[in-house]
Amino acid sequence: MAMGQEDEFPLEEQFHKVKNKKDRIFELILKPYYWFRMLCDELHWSFVSGVVIIYGLFGAFSMLSLSLKHKLQLASALLCLMGASAAQAVADVTIDACVTENSISHPSLASDMQSLCGVSSSVGQLIGFTIGGFLVHLIGSKGVFGILSIPAALVILVGMMLHEPFIHDVAYRQVSQKFLAACKAMWMALKCENAWRPCLYMYISLALSLHIHEGMFYWYTDAKGGPLFSKKIVGTISSVGAVGYLLGVLLYQNAFRNHPFRFVLFWSQLLYGASRLLDLILVSRVNLQFGIPDYVVAVSDAAIFHMIGRLRWMPLIVLSSKLCPSGIEGTFFELLVSIDHVGSLTASWAGGLLLHALNVTRTQFDSLWIAIVIRSFSRDLPIGILFLVPNSDPNASILPTEMLKTKRSDDNSKKGEEDLDIQKLEMAPLVTNVDHVDS
């Protein structure tokens, strides 16, 4: 008996050594997280606000490095650009999390909040496209990078304005458990039919929207017998496209936000494919036979295409905000956005392969019109899978009720403590829950 106990204890100690080794590896990976938590505690910041502020400073530093340093090496320049993009992405993720959480708690305001974000983005694009070309001519590209450090630094103000409750005595060693709980919740949400079917539609819809803008750009600027637009004119066309974005958001907000998703997506997808046939008119030079200048056709094409594209994009964004279960709203929304990015990447690769197959290059444009026809046709194909999108009231919830439980409604339930731990991962809503106060 004693001999059995002596054999048992070394095995138990060995098991604990392996377990402790795994814990040490996990703690080593999370060292930056622990350090940043400690910094936030010392400065009395909330964690999310601190992340936004730090990345705002990082983005401004990256832009200033590109502007001020002479003979910057390629690797350093790429790191600076990646840092600036990361800073912008962190701010974007934070705002998306706020909007998504409030879309769950206030379903009737989901389209309004997404429209507000769309208007803000469109106005920013309009300002950037309008003054970008002029600034490059006036102060050069390095000067423009220096100016871009200003909006990057303004992200710091976003972090200061975020209202998030400060949590004391955070159980750092439960991070792995919370991470696994969040992954489990995401997997349960993806298995829900009301969630994976719209995700599949969004990916296929974006993947079939072939991108051949590289071929069109070189035809605009370099083709013999083409319009031979200057960089300034191309920038002006892009600014008009930003106006189209803005008009698309306003059109959705005022005319289509209360219509079912399928209705809006059917007509917007149909017009989305047809709108790019204006490129065919431009490439075939039919417009010149009627005395219509190339610039007028190009500007009209940019405005109409971007307006319809935004009108098509808005219901997908509103739908995505309604597919996020409570507790992991921001994380799940960014997962949906990443699916959209993969779809866009697929469309870019497919468009590039199409141009390569048709032998469309910087100097050869004989088959460009065929690529335009194929692109327009492929963009109408997603109409055949619209049955994947719920045909419900856009102001109503889509996910089952048990997946939309909030922290307040779960306080009196048996699983209140577990849900509370998950809720600590998320930010406090920007909009006060008036319904809860009135009740």
XYZ file of C-alpha atoms in Angstrom:
439
model
C 0.000 0.000 0.000
C 2.762 2.376 0.938
C 4.574 1.379 -2.194
C 1.517 2.307 -4.276
C 1.335 5.714 -2.617
C 5.010 6.343 -3.349
C 4.384 5.546 -7.027
C 1.298 7.728 -7.124
C 2.756 10.963 -5.768
C 5.518 11.372 -8.387
C 2.909 11.034 -11.133
C 0.761 13.694 -9.483
C 3.746 16.002 -9.084
C 4.689 15.422 -12.710
C 1.132 16.298 -13.753
C 1.266 19.535 -11.771
C 4.630 20.384 -13.328
C 3.175 19.971 -16.806
C 0.133 22.009 -15.812
C 2.271 24.741 -14.260
C 4.477 24.761 -17.361
C 1.433 25.367 -19.551
C 0.280 28.124 -17.202
C 3.700 29.771 -17.375
C 3.661 29.659 -21.174
C 0.189 31.175 -21.236
C 1.187 33.863 -18.740
C 4.282 34.655 -20.831
C 2.091 35.159 -23.893
C -0.214 37.444 -21.910
C 2.600 39.463 -20.313
C 1.881 42.521 -22.522
C -1.775 42.303 -21.530
C -0.924 42.192 -17.827
C 1.518 45.104 -18.201
C -1.008 47.218 -20.032
C -3.700 46.415 -17.450
C -1.339 47.564 -14.712
C -0.636 50.790 -16.632
C -4.363 51.451 -17.003
C -4.879 50.828 -13.287
C -2.119 53.284 -12.381
C -3.498 55.981 -14.716
C -7.112 55.229 -13.745
C -8.064 54.467 -17.331
C -10.556 51.878 -18.414
C -8.873 49.134 -20.405
C -10.606 49.814 -23.733
C -10.080 53.573 -23.447
C -6.411 52.953 -22.719
C -6.082 50.727 -25.790
C -7.604 53.418 -28.010
C -5.400 56.168 -26.540
C -2.185 54.144 -26.896
C -2.982 53.181 -30.468
C -3.859 56.796 -31.258
C -0.388 57.835 -30.143
C 1.101 54.926 -32.075
C -0.715 55.953 -35.270
C 0.407 59.575 -34.954
C 4.004 58.465 -34.331
C 3.903 56.202 -37.407
C 2.692 58.999 -39.686
C 5.244 61.467 -38.309
C 8.012 58.919 -38.867
C 7.031 58.606 -42.521
C 6.951 62.380 -42.843
C 10.104 63.453 -41.006
C 12.630 60.678 -41.559
C 14.752 60.922 -44.694
C 15.840 57.848 -46.673
C 13.564 55.568 -44.683
C 14.206 51.901 -45.421
C 11.486 49.838 -47.050
C 10.984 47.570 -44.033
C 10.675 50.551 -41.681
C 8.220 52.282 -44.007
C 6.074 49.154 -44.182
C 6.090 48.862 -40.388
C 4.988 52.488 -40.072
C 2.147 51.938 -42.531
C 1.108 48.782 -40.685
C 1.184 50.671 -37.392
C -1.008 53.446 -38.759
C -3.448 50.887 -40.156
C -3.507 49.042 -36.825
C -4.288 52.268 -34.961
C -7.153 53.009 -37.325
C -8.437 49.440 -37.041
C -8.460 49.540 -33.223
C -10.539 52.718 -33.209
C -12.842 51.208 -35.829
C -13.286 47.997 -33.826
C -14.048 49.972 -30.679
C -16.762 52.057 -32.327
C -18.186 48.967 -34.024
C -18.419 47.248 -30.643
C -20.274 50.211 -29.148
C -22.693 50.443 -32.068
C -23.307 46.698 -32.160
C -24.002 46.452 -28.439
C -26.480 49.289 -28.653
C -28.056 47.741 -31.752
C -28.809 44.653 -29.670
C -30.256 46.619 -26.747
C -32.111 49.065 -29.052
C -33.125 47.113 -32.197
C -35.277 49.949 -33.541
C -32.235 52.265 -33.602
C -29.865 49.831 -35.341
C -30.324 51.311 -38.813
C -30.084 54.868 -37.454
C -26.766 54.181 -35.737
C -25.302 52.443 -38.780
C -26.507 55.305 -40.984
C -24.811 57.806 -38.673
C -21.552 55.855 -38.950
C -21.967 55.685 -42.721
C -22.547 59.431 -43.012
C -19.490 60.165 -40.862
C -17.330 57.828 -42.948
C -18.604 59.312 -46.216
C -17.957 62.879 -45.076
C -14.418 61.919 -44.054
C -13.793 60.279 -47.420
C -15.189 63.309 -49.215
C -12.847 65.650 -47.357
C -9.853 63.363 -47.903
C -10.427 62.827 -51.629
C -11.163 66.512 -52.192
C -8.039 67.944 -50.591
C -5.696 64.947 -51.018
C -4.685 65.657 -54.604
C -4.150 69.365 -53.970
C -2.032 68.703 -50.876
C 0.221 66.275 -52.752
C 0.941 68.984 -55.344
C 1.453 71.690 -52.702
C 3.534 69.993 -49.999
C 4.435 66.597 -51.446
C 3.735 63.097 -50.193
C 5.862 63.455 -47.045
C 3.954 66.574 -46.064
C 0.678 64.715 -46.536
C 1.894 61.965 -44.197
C 2.636 64.635 -41.617
C -0.884 66.045 -41.920
C -2.305 62.522 -41.590
C -0.788 62.361 -38.115
C -3.457 64.870 -37.003
C -6.502 62.605 -37.557
C -4.464 59.718 -36.135
C -3.875 61.754 -32.971
C -7.567 62.663 -32.812
C -8.237 59.002 -32.045
C -6.943 59.860 -28.560
C -10.041 62.025 -28.074
C -12.207 59.024 -28.914
C -10.544 57.090 -26.115
C -11.115 59.940 -23.669
C -14.798 60.228 -24.585
C -15.550 56.516 -24.263
C -17.591 55.860 -21.153
C -16.696 52.505 -19.688
C -17.003 51.450 -16.035
C -13.645 50.995 -14.354
C -13.347 47.448 -12.991
C -11.164 46.894 -9.941
C -9.546 43.629 -8.897
C -9.689 41.989 -12.291
C -9.032 38.238 -12.126
C -6.175 38.118 -14.599
C -5.713 34.371 -14.254
C -9.260 33.809 -15.507
C -8.457 35.375 -18.871
C -8.049 31.958 -20.478
C -11.425 30.849 -19.126
C -13.109 33.986 -20.432
C -11.411 33.547 -23.783
C -12.660 29.968 -24.058
C -16.141 31.079 -23.005
C -16.144 33.751 -25.718
C -14.993 31.206 -28.331
C -17.736 28.829 -27.236
C -20.346 31.572 -27.506
C -19.106 32.482 -30.993
C -19.276 28.854 -32.107
C -22.812 28.495 -30.730
C -23.825 31.633 -32.624
C -22.285 30.422 -35.886
C -24.154 27.118 -35.589
C -27.431 29.031 -35.440
C -29.187 28.918 -38.819
C -30.200 32.565 -38.564
C -26.507 33.497 -38.310
C -24.555 31.296 -40.733
C -26.967 31.689 -43.654
C -26.583 35.514 -43.861
C -22.813 35.104 -43.368
C -22.680 32.764 -46.356
C -24.673 35.216 -48.457
C -22.402 38.124 -47.530
C -19.280 36.198 -48.500
C -20.654 34.944 -51.832
C -22.100 38.355 -52.680
C -18.766 40.092 -52.136
C -16.694 37.333 -53.742
C -18.725 37.580 -56.964
C -18.230 41.357 -57.141
C -15.107 41.048 -59.275
C -12.619 43.911 -58.967
C -11.057 45.078 -62.230
C -10.416 48.674 -61.160
C -6.670 48.301 -61.859
C -7.401 47.766 -65.530
C -9.858 50.671 -65.581
C -7.386 52.953 -63.808
C -4.646 52.389 -66.383
C -7.172 52.769 -69.187
C -8.206 56.121 -67.668
C -4.632 57.398 -67.500
C -2.448 55.563 -70.067
C -4.551 54.112 -72.889
C -3.968 55.442 -76.389
C -7.237 56.881 -77.591
C -8.518 56.886 -74.005
C -9.460 59.867 -71.839
C -5.864 60.275 -70.500
C -7.055 61.657 -67.171
C -4.506 63.329 -64.912
C -4.034 62.389 -61.255
C -5.947 65.503 -60.250
C -8.965 64.488 -62.329
C -8.845 60.932 -60.955
C -8.864 62.388 -57.432
C -11.854 64.540 -58.344
C -13.696 61.473 -59.637
C -12.957 59.710 -56.336
C -14.340 62.673 -54.378
C -17.539 62.501 -56.431
C -17.671 58.808 -55.519
C -17.571 59.822 -51.849
C -20.589 62.061 -52.507
C -22.287 58.985 -53.969
C -21.499 57.110 -50.749
C -23.140 59.871 -48.747
C -26.223 59.922 -50.966
C -26.533 56.146 -50.653
C -26.539 56.328 -46.857
C -29.106 59.134 -46.832
C -31.276 57.281 -49.349
C -31.258 54.131 -47.223
C -31.959 56.041 -44.026
C -34.895 58.012 -45.409
C -36.492 55.561 -47.847
C -35.449 51.938 -47.288
C -34.502 51.373 -43.651
C -37.950 49.990 -42.777
C -38.161 47.670 -45.791
C -37.301 43.952 -45.472
C -33.673 43.020 -46.117
C -34.485 40.882 -49.153
C -36.395 43.679 -50.875
C -33.548 46.182 -50.519
C -30.857 43.651 -51.423
C -32.726 42.420 -54.512
C -33.046 45.828 -56.149
C -29.690 47.151 -54.981
C -27.881 44.002 -56.179
C -29.643 44.188 -59.551
C -28.729 47.846 -60.013
C -25.228 47.206 -58.647
C -24.405 44.989 -61.613
C -26.111 47.221 -64.164
C -24.487 50.434 -62.906
C -21.010 49.403 -64.036
C -22.183 49.063 -67.639
C -21.404 52.775 -67.873
C -17.775 51.640 -68.020
C -18.671 49.724 -71.168
C -20.046 52.904 -72.736
C -16.840 54.710 -71.824
C -14.468 51.998 -73.070
C -16.363 51.486 -76.340
C -16.276 55.293 -76.866
C -20.016 55.353 -77.595
C -20.343 58.510 -75.505
C -18.195 60.472 -77.968
C -20.566 59.595 -80.794
C -23.281 61.473 -78.900
C -20.984 64.340 -77.939
C -20.806 63.411 -74.235
C -17.337 64.124 -72.741
C -15.416 61.316 -71.038
C -15.218 63.301 -67.810
C -19.014 63.555 -67.533
C -19.465 59.808 -68.041
C -16.686 58.943 -65.565
C -18.064 61.265 -62.881
C -21.617 59.984 -63.379
C -20.377 56.407 -63.238
C -18.507 57.017 -59.969
C -21.454 58.768 -58.309
C -24.086 56.207 -59.360
C -21.926 53.157 -58.653
C -20.865 54.267 -55.179
C -24.398 55.354 -54.269
C -25.842 51.957 -55.215
C -22.888 50.181 -53.604
C -23.509 51.938 -50.299
C -27.249 51.298 -50.599
C -26.414 47.610 -51.003
C -23.884 47.668 -48.154
C -26.098 49.328 -45.519
C -28.608 46.458 -45.028
C -25.697 44.021 -44.753
C -24.132 46.112 -41.981
C -27.450 46.461 -40.133
C -28.007 42.724 -40.525
C -24.516 41.996 -39.180
C -25.158 44.106 -36.084
C -28.261 42.012 -35.371
C -26.404 38.699 -35.630
C -24.162 39.346 -32.615
C -24.977 37.501 -29.366
C -24.838 39.373 -26.086
C -21.480 39.493 -24.339
C -19.302 39.193 -27.450
C -20.945 41.830 -29.639
C -17.796 43.592 -30.743
C -15.786 40.406 -31.260
C -18.502 38.685 -33.283
C -19.196 41.790 -35.361
C -15.532 42.011 -36.317
C -15.649 38.315 -37.218
C -18.462 39.130 -39.647
C -16.482 42.082 -41.000
C -13.475 39.798 -41.485
C -15.697 37.480 -43.542
C -16.534 40.496 -45.687
C -12.833 41.292 -46.057
C -12.142 37.722 -47.169
C -14.935 38.091 -49.726
C -13.425 41.329 -51.028
C -9.983 39.701 -51.177
C -11.473 36.817 -53.164
C -13.061 39.312 -55.557
C -9.726 41.098 -56.017
C -7.892 37.860 -56.799
C -10.651 36.675 -59.135
C -10.682 40.037 -60.917
C -6.908 39.958 -61.300
C -7.035 36.440 -62.735
C -9.770 37.539 -65.133
C -7.656 40.437 -66.401
C -4.668 38.114 -66.745
C -6.711 35.539 -68.671
C -7.976 38.228 -71.041
C -4.431 39.639 -71.446
C -5.398 43.061 -70.109
C -2.232 44.891 -69.035
C -1.045 48.461 -68.533
C -0.742 48.846 -72.286
C -3.169 46.256 -73.717
C -6.900 46.985 -73.357
C -8.447 45.162 -76.324
C -10.365 42.696 -74.113
C -11.219 45.108 -71.306
C -14.826 45.358 -72.478
C -15.227 41.579 -72.051
C -14.031 41.867 -68.436
C -16.590 44.634 -67.835
C -19.444 42.474 -69.177
C -18.372 39.444 -67.102
C -18.067 41.610 -63.987
C -21.547 43.097 -64.430
C -23.079 39.651 -64.974
C -21.333 38.093 -61.956
C -22.572 40.862 -59.675
C -26.178 39.891 -60.423
C -25.650 36.215 -59.543
C -26.112 36.669 -55.740
C -29.793 37.425 -56.407
C -30.241 33.659 -56.767
C -29.224 33.025 -53.132
C -31.251 35.778 -51.477
C -33.218 33.062 -49.686
C -30.274 32.879 -47.252
C -31.160 36.348 -45.949
C -34.055 36.573 -43.458
C -37.113 38.324 -44.853
C -38.051 39.800 -41.494
C -38.693 43.245 -40.094
C -35.329 45.080 -40.047
C -36.266 46.651 -36.710
C -36.809 43.274 -35.017
C -34.287 40.897 -33.485
C -33.068 37.966 -35.568
C -31.244 35.719 -33.109
C -33.098 33.610 -30.515
C -33.980 35.360 -27.272
C -31.604 33.256 -25.163
C -28.650 34.515 -27.233
C -29.604 38.145 -26.661
C -29.698 38.133 -22.871
C -28.107 41.218 -21.409
C -26.317 41.680 -18.151
C -29.301 43.328 -16.497
C -31.779 40.656 -17.480
C -29.463 37.882 -16.267
C -28.682 39.282 -12.830
C -31.524 37.303 -11.267
C -30.910 34.108 -13.232
C -28.965 31.091 -12.083
C -26.178 31.794 -14.515
C -25.911 35.436 -13.638
C -22.329 35.219 -12.405
C -21.076 33.502 -15.559
C -22.794 36.019 -17.820
C -21.413 38.841 -15.698
C -17.873 37.613 -16.340
C -18.510 37.633 -20.079
C -20.062 41.089 -19.901
C -16.903 42.478 -18.305
C -15.179 41.845 -21.614
C -17.426 44.354 -23.367
C -17.861 48.091 -23.208
C -20.720 49.927 -21.566
C -23.363 51.137 -24.043
C -23.236 54.697 -25.294
C -27.026 54.977 -25.119
C -28.749 54.706 -21.757
C -31.326 51.932 -21.632
C -34.411 54.123 -21.330
C -36.761 51.160 -21.453
C -35.121 49.657 -18.395
C -35.287 52.930 -16.490
C -38.963 53.437 -17.313
C -39.825 49.943 -16.190
